[in-house]
mmCIF file with all atom_site columns, N, CA and C in Angstrom:
data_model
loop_
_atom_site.group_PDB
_atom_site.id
_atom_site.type_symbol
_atom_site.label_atom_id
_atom_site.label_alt_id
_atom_site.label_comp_id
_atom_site.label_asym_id
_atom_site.label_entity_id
_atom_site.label_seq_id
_atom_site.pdbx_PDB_ins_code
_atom_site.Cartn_x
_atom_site.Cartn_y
_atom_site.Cartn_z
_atom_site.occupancy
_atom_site.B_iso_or_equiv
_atom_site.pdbx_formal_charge
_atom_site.auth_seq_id
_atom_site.auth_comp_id
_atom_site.auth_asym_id
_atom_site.auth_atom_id
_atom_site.pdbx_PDB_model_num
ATOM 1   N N  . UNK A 1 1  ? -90.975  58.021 -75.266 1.00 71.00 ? 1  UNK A N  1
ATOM 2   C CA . UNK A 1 1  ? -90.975  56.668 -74.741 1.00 71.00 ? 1  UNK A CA 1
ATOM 3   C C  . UNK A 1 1  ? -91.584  56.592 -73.352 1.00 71.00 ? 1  UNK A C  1
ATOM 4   N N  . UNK A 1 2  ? -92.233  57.596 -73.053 1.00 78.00 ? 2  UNK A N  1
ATOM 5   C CA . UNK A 1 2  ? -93.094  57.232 -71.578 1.00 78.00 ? 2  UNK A CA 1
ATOM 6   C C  . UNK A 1 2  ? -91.978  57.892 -70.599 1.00 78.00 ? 2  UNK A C  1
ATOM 7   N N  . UNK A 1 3  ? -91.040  58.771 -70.584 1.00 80.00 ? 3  UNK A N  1
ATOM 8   C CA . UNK A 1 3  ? -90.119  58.814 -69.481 1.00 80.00 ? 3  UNK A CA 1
ATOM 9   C C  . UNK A 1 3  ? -90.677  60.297 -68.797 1.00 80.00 ? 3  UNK A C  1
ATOM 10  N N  . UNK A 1 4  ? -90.308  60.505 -67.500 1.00 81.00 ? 4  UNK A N  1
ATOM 11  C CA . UNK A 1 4  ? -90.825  61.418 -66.962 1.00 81.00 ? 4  UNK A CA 1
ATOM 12  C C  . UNK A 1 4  ? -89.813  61.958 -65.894 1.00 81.00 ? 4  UNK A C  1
ATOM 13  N N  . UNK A 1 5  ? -89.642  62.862 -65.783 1.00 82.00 ? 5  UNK A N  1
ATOM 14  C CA . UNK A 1 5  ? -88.782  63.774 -65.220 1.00 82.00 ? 5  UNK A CA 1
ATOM 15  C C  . UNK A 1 5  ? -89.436  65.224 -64.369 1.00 82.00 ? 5  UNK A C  1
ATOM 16  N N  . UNK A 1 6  ? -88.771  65.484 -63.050 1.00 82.00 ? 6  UNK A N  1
ATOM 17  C CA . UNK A 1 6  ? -89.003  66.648 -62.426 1.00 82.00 ? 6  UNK A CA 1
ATOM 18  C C  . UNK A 1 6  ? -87.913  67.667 -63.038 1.00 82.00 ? 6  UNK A C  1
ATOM 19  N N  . UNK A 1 7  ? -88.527  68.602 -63.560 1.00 87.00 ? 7  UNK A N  1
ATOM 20  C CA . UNK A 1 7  ? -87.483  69.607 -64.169 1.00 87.00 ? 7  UNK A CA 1
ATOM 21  C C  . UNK A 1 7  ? -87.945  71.062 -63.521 1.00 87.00 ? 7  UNK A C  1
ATOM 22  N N  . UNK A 1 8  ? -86.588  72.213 -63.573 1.00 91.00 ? 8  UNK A N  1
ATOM 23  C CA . UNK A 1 8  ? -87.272  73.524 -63.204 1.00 91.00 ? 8  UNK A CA 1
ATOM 24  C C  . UNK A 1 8  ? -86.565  74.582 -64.527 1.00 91.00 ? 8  UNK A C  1
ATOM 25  N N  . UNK A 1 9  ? -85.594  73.666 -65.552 1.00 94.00 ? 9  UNK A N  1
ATOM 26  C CA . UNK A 1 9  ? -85.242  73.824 -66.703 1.00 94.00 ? 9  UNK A CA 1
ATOM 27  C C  . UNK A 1 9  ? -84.633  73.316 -67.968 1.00 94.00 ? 9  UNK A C  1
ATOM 28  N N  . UNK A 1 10 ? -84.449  73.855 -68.939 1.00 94.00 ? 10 UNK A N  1
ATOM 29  C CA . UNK A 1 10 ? -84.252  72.508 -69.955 1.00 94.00 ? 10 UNK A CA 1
ATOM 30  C C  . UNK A 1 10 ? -83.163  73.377 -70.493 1.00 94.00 ? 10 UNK A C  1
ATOM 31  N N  . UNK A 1 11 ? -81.749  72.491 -70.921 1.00 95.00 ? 11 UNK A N  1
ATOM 32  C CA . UNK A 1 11 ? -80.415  73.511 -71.220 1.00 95.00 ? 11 UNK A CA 1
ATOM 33  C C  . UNK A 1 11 ? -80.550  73.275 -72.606 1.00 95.00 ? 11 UNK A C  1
ATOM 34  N N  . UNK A 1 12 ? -79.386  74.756 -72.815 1.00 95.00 ? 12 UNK A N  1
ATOM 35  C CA . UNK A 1 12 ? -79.075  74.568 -74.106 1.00 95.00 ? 12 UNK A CA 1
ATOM 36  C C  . UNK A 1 12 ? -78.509  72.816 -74.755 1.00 95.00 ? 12 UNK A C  1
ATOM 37  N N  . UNK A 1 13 ? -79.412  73.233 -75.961 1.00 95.00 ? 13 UNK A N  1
ATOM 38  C CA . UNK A 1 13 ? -79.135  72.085 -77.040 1.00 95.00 ? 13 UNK A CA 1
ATOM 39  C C  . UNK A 1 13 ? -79.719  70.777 -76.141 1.00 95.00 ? 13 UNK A C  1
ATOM 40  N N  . UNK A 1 14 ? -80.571  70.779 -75.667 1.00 95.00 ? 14 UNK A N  1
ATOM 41  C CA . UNK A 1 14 ? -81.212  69.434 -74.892 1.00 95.00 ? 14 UNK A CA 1
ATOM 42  C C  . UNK A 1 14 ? -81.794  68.769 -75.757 1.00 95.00 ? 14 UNK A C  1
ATOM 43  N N  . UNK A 1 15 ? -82.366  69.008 -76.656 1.00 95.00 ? 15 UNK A N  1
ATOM 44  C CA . UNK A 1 15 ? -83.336  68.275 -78.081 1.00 95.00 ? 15 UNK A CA 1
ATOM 45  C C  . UNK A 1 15 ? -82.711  68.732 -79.026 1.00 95.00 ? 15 UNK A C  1
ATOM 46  N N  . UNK A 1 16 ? -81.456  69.349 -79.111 1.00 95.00 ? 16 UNK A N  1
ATOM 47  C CA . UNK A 1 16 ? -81.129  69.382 -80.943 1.00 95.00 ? 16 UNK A CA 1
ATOM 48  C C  . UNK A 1 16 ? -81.046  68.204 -81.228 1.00 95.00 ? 16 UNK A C  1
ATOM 49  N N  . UNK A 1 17 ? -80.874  68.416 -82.670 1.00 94.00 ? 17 UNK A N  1
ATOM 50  C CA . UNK A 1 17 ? -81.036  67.105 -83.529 1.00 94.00 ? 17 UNK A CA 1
ATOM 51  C C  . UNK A 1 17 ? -82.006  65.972 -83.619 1.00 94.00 ? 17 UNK A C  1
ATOM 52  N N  . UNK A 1 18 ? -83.017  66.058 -82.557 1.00 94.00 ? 18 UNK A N  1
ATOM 53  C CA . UNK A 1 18 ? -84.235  65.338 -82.244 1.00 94.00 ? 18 UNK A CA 1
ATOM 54  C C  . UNK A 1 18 ? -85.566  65.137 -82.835 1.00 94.00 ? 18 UNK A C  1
ATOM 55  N N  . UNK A 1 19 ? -84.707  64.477 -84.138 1.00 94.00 ? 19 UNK A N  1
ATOM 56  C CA . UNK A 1 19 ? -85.817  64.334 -85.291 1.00 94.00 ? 19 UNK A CA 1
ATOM 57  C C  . UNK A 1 19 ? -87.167  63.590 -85.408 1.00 94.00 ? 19 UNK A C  1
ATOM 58  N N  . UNK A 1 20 ? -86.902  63.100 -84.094 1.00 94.00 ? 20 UNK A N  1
ATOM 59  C CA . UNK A 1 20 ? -88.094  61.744 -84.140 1.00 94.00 ? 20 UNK A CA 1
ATOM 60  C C  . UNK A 1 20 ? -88.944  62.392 -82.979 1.00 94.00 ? 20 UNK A C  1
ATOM 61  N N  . UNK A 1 21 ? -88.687  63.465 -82.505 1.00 94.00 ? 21 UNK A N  1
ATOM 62  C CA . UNK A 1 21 ? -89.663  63.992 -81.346 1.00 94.00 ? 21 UNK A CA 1
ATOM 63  C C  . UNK A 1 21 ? -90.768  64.423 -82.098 1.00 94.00 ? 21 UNK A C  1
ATOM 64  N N  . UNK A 1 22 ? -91.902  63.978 -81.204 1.00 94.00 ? 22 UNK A N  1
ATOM 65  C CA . UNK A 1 22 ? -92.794  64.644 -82.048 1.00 94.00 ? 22 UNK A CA 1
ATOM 66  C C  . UNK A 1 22 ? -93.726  65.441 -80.833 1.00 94.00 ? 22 UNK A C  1
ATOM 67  N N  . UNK A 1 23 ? -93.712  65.009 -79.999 1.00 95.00 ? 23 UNK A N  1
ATOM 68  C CA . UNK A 1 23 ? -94.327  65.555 -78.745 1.00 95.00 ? 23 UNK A CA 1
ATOM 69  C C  . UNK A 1 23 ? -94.105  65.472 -77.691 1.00 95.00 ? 23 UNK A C  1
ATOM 70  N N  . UNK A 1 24 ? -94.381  66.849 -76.397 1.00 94.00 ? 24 UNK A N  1
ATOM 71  C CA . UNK A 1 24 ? -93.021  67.094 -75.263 1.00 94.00 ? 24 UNK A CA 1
ATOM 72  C C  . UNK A 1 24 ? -94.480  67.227 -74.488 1.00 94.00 ? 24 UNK A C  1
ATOM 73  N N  . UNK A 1 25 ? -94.402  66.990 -73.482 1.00 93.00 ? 25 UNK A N  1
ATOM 74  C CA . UNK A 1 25 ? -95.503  67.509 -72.205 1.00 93.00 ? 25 UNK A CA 1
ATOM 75  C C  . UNK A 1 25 ? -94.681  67.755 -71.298 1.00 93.00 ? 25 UNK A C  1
ATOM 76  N N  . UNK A 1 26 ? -94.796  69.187 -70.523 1.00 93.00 ? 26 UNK A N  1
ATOM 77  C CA . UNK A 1 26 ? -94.525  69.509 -69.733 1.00 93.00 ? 26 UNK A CA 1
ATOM 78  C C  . UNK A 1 26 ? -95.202  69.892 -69.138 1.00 93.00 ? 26 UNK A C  1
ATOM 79  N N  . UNK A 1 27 ? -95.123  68.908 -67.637 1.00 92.00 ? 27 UNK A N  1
ATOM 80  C CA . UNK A 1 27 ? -96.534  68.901 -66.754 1.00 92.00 ? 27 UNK A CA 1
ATOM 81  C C  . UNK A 1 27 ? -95.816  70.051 -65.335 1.00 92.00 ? 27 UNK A C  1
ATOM 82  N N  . UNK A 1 28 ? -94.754  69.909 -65.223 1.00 92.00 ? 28 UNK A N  1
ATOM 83  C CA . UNK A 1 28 ? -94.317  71.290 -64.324 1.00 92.00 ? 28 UNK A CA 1
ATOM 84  C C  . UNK A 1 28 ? -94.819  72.680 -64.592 1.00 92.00 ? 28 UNK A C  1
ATOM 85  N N  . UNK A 1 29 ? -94.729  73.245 -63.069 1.00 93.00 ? 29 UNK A N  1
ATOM 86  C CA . UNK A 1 29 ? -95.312  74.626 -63.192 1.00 93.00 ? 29 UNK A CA 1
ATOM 87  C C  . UNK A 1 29 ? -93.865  75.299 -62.842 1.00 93.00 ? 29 UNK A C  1
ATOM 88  N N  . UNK A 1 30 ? -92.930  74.916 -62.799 1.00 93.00 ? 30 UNK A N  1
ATOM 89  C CA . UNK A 1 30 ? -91.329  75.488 -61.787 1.00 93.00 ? 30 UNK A CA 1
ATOM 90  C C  . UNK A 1 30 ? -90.865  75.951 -63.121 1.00 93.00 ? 30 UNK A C  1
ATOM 91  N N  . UNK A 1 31 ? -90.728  75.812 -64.219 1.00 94.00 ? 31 UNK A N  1
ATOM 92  C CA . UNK A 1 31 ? -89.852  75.708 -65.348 1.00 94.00 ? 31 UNK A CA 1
ATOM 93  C C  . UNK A 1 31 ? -89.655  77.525 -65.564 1.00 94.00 ? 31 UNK A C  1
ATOM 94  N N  . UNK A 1 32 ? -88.135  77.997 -65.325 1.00 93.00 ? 32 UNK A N  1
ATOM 95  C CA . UNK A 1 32 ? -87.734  78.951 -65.170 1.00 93.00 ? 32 UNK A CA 1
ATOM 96  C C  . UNK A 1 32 ? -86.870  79.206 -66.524 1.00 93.00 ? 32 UNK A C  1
ATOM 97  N N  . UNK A 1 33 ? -86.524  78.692 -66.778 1.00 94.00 ? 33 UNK A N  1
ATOM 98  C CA . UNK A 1 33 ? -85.387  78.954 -68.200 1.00 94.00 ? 33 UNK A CA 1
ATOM 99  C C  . UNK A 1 33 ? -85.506  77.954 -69.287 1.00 94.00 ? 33 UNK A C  1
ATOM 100 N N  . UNK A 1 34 ? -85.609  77.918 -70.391 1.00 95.00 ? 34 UNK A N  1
ATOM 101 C CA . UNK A 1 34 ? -85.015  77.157 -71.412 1.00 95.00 ? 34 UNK A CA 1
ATOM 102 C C  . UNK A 1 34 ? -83.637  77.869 -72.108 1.00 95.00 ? 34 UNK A C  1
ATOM 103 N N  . UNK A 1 35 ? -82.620  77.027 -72.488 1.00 95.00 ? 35 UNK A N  1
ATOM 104 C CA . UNK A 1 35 ? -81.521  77.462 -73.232 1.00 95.00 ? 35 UNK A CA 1
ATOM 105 C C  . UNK A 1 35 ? -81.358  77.392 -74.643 1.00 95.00 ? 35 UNK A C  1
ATOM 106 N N  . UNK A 1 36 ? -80.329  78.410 -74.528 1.00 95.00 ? 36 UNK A N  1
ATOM 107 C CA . UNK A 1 36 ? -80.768  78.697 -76.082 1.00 95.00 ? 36 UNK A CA 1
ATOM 108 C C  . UNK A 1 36 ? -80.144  77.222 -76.833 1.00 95.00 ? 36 UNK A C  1
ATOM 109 N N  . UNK A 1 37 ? -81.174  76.918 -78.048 1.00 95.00 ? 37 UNK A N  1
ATOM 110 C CA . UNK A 1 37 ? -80.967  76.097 -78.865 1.00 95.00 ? 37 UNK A CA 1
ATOM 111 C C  . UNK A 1 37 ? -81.207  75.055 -78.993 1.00 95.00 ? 37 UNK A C  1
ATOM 112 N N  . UNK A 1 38 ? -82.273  74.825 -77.726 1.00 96.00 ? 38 UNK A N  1
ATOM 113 C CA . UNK A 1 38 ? -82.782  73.995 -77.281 1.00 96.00 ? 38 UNK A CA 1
ATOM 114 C C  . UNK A 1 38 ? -83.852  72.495 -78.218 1.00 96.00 ? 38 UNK A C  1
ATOM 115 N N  . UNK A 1 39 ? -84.457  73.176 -79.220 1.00 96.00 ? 39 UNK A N  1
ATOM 116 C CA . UNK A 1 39 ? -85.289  72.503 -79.980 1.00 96.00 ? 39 UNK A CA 1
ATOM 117 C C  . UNK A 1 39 ? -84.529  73.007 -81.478 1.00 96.00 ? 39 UNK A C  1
ATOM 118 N N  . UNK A 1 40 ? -83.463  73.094 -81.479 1.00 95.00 ? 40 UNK A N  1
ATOM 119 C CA . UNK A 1 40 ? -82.848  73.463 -82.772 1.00 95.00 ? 40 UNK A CA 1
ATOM 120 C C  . UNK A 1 40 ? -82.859  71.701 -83.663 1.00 95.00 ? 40 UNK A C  1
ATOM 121 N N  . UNK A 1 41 ? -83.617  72.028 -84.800 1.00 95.00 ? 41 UNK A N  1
ATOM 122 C CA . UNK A 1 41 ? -82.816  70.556 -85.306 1.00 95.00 ? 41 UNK A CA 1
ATOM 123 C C  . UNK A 1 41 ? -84.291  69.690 -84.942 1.00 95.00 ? 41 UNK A C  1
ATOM 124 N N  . UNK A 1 42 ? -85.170  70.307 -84.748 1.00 95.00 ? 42 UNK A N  1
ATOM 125 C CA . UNK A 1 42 ? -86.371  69.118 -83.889 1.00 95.00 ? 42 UNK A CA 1
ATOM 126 C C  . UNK A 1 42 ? -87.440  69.469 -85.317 1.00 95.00 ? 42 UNK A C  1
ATOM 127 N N  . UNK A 1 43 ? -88.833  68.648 -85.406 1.00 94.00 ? 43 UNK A N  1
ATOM 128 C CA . UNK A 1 43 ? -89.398  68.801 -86.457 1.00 94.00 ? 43 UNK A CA 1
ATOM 129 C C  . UNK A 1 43 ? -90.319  70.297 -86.451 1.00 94.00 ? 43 UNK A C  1
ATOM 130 N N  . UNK A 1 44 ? -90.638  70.457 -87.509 1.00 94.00 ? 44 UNK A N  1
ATOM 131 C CA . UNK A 1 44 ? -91.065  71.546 -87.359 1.00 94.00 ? 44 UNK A CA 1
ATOM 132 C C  . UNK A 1 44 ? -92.450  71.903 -86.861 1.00 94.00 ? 44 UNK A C  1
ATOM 133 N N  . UNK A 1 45 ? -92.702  70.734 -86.787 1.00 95.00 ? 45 UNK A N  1
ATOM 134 C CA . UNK A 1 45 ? -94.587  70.560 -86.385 1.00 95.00 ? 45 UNK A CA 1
ATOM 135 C C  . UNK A 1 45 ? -94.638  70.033 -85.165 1.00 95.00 ? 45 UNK A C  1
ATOM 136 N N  . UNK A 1 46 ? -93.574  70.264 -84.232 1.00 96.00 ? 46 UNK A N  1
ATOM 137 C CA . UNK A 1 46 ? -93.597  69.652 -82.671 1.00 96.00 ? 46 UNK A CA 1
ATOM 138 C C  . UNK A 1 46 ? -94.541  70.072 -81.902 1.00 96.00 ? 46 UNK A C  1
ATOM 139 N N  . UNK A 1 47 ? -95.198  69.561 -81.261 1.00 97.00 ? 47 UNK A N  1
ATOM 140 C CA . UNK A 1 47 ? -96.284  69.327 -80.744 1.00 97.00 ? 47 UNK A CA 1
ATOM 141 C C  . UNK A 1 47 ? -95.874  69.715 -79.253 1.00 97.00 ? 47 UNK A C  1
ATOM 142 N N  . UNK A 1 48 ? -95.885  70.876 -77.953 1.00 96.00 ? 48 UNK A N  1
ATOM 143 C CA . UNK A 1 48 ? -95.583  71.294 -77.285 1.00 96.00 ? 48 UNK A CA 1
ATOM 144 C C  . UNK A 1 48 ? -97.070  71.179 -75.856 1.00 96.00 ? 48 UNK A C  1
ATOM 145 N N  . UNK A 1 49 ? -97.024  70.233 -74.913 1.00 97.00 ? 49 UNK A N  1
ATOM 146 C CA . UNK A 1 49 ? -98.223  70.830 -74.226 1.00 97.00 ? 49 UNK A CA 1
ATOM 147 C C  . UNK A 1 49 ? -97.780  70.850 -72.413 1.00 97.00 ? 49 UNK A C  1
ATOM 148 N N  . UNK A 1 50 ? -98.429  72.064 -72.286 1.00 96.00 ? 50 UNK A N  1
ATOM 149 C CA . UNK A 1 50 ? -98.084  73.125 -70.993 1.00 96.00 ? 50 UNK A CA 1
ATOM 150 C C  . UNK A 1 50 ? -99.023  72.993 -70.227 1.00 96.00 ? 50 UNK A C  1
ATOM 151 N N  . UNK A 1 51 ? -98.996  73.153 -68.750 1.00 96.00 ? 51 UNK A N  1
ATOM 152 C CA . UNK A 1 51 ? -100.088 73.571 -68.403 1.00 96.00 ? 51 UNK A CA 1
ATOM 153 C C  . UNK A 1 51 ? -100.845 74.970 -68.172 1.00 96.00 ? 51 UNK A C  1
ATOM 154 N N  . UNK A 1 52 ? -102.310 74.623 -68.169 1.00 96.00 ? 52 UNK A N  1
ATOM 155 C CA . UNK A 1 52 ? -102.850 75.716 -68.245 1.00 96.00 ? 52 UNK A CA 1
ATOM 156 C C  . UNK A 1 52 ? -103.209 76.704 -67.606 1.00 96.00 ? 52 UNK A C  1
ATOM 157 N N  . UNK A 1 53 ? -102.267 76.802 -66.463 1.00 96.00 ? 53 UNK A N  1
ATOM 158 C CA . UNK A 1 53 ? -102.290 78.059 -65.381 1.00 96.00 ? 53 UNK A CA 1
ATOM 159 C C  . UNK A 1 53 ? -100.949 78.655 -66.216 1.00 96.00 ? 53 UNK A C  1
ATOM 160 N N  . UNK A 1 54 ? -99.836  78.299 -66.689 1.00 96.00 ? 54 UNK A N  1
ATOM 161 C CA . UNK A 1 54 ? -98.533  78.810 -66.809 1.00 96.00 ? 54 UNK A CA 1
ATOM 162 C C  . UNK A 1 54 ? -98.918  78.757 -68.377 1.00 96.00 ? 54 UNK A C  1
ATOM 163 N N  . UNK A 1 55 ? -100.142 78.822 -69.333 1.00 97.00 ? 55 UNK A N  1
ATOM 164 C CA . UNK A 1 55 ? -100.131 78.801 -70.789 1.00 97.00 ? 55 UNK A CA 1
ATOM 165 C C  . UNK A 1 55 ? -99.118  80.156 -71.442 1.00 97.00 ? 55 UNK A C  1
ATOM 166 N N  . UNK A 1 56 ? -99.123  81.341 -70.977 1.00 96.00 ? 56 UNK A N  1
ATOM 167 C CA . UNK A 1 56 ? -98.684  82.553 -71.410 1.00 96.00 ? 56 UNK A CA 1
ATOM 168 C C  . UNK A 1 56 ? -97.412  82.572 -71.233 1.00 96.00 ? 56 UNK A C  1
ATOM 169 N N  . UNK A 1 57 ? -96.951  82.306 -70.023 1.00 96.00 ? 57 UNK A N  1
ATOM 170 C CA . UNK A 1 57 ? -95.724  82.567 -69.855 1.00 96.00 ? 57 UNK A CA 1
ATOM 171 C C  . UNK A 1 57 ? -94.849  81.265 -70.127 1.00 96.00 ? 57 UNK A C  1
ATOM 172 N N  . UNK A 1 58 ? -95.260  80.263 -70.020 1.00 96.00 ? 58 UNK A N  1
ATOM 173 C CA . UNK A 1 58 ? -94.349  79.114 -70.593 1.00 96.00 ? 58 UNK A CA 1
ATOM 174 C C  . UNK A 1 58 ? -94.098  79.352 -72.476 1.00 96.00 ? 58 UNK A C  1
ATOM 175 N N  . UNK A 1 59 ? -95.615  80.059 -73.114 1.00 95.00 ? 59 UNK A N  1
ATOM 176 C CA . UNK A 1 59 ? -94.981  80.179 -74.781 1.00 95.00 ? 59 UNK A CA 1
ATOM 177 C C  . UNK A 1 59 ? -93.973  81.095 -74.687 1.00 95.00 ? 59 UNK A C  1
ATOM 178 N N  . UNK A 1 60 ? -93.765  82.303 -74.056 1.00 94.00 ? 60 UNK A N  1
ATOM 179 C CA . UNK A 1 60 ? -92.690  83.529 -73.922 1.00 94.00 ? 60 UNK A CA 1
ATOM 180 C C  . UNK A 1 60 ? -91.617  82.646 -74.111 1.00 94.00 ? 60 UNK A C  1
ATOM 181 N N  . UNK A 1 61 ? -91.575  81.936 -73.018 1.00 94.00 ? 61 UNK A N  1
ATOM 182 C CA . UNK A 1 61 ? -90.118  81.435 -72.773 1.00 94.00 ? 61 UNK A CA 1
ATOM 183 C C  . UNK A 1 61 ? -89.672  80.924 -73.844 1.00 94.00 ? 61 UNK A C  1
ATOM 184 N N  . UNK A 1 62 ? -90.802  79.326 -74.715 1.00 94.00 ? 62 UNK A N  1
ATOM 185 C CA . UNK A 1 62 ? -90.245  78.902 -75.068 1.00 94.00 ? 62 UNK A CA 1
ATOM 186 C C  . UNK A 1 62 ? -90.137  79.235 -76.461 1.00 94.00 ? 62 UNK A C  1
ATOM 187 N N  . UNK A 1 63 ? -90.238  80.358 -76.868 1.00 92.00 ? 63 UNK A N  1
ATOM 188 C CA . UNK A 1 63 ? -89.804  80.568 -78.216 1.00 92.00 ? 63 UNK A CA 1
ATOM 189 C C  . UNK A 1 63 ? -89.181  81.947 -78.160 1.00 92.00 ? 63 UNK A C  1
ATOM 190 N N  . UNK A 1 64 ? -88.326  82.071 -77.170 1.00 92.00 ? 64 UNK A N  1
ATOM 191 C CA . UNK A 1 64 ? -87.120  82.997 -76.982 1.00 92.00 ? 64 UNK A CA 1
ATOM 192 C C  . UNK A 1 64 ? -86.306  82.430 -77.136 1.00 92.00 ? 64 UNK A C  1
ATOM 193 N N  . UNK A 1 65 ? -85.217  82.330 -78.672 1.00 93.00 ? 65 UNK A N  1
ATOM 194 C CA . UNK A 1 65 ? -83.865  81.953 -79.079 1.00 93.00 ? 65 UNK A CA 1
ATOM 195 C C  . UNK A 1 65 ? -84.001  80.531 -78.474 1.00 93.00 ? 65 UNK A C  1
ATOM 196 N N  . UNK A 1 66 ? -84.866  79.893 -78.743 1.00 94.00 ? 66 UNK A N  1
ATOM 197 C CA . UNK A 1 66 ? -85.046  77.866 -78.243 1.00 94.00 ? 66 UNK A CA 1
ATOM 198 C C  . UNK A 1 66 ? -84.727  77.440 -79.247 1.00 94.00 ? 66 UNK A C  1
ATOM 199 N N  . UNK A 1 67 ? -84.733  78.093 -80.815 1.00 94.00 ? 67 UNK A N  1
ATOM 200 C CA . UNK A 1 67 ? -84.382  77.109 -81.752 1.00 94.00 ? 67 UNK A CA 1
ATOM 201 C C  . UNK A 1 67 ? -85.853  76.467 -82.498 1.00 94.00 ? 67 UNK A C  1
ATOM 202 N N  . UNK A 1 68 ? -87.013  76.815 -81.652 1.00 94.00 ? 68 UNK A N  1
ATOM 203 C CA . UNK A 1 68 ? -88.065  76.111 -81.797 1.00 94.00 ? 68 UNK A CA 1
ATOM 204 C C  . UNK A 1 68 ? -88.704  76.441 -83.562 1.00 94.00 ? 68 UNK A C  1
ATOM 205 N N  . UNK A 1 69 ? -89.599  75.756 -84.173 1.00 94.00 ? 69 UNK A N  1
ATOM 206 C CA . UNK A 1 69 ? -89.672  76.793 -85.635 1.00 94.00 ? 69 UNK A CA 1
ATOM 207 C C  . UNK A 1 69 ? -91.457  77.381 -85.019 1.00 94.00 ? 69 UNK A C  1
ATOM 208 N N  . UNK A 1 70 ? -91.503  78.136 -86.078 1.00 93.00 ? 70 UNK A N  1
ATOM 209 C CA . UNK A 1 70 ? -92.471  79.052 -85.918 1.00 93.00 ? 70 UNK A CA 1
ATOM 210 C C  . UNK A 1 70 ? -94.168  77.603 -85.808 1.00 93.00 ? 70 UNK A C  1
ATOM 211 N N  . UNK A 1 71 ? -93.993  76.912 -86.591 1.00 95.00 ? 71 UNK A N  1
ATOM 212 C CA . UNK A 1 71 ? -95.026  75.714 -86.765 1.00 95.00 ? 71 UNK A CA 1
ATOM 213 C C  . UNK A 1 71 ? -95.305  75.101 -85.622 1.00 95.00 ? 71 UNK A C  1
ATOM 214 N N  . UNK A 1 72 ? -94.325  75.160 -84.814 1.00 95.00 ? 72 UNK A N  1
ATOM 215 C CA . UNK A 1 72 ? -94.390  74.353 -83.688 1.00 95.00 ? 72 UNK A CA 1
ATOM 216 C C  . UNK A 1 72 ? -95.647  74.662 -82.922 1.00 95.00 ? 72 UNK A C  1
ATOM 217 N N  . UNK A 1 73 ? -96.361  73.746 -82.257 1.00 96.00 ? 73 UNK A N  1
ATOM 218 C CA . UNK A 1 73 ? -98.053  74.327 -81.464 1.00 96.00 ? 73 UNK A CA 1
ATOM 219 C C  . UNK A 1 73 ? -97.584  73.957 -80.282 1.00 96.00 ? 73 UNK A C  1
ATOM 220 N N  . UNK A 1 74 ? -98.413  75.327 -79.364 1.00 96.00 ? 74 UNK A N  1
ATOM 221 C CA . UNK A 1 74 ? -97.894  75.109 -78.110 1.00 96.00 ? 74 UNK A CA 1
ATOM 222 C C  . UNK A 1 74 ? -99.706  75.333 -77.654 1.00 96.00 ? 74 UNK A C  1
ATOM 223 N N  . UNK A 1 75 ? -99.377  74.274 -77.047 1.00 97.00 ? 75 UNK A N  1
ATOM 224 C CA . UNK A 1 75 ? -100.964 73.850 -76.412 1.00 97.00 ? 75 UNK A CA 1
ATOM 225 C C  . UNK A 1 75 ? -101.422 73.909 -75.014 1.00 97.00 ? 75 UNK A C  1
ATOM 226 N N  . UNK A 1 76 ? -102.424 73.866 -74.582 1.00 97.00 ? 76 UNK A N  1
ATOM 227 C CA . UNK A 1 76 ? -102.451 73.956 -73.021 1.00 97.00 ? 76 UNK A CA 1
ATOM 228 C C  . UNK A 1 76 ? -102.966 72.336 -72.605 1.00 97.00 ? 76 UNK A C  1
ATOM 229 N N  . UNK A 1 77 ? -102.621 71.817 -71.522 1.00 93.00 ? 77 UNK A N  1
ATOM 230 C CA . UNK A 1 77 ? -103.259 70.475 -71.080 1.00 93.00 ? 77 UNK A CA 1
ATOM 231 C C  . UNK A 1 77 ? -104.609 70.593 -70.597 1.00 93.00 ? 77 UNK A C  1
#
């Protein structure tokens, strides 16, 4: 819905059940942790975009125990 937020992490279970997500931009470079379980419950074709100085290390993170499914594309901006 257009909302925008300064984040430096996203907790457990922040998007479970978040069936109607279909796409996340995360325009921060701070983002230190995601928790586990985070995208549990989200579609499987979620659409993920990072920026492209932090492309490598933001996918590490976020598909360490996030819940995320394997389909999910993680893109660079």
């Amino acid at each position: 819905n257009g909302y925008k937020f300064k984040i430096t992490k996203i907790g457990a279970k922040a998007f479970k059940g978040c069936k109607k997500l279909k796409t996340l931009t995360i325009l921060t470079t701070k983002l230190k942790k995601v928790g586990k379980n985070a995208f549990k419950g989200t579609k499987a074709k979620l659409k993920i975009k990072v920026p492209k100085a932090k492309f490598k290390k933001y996918k590490k993170i976020l598909r360490k125990k996030t819940g995320l499914k394997k389909k999910a594309k993680i893109k660079k901006l």
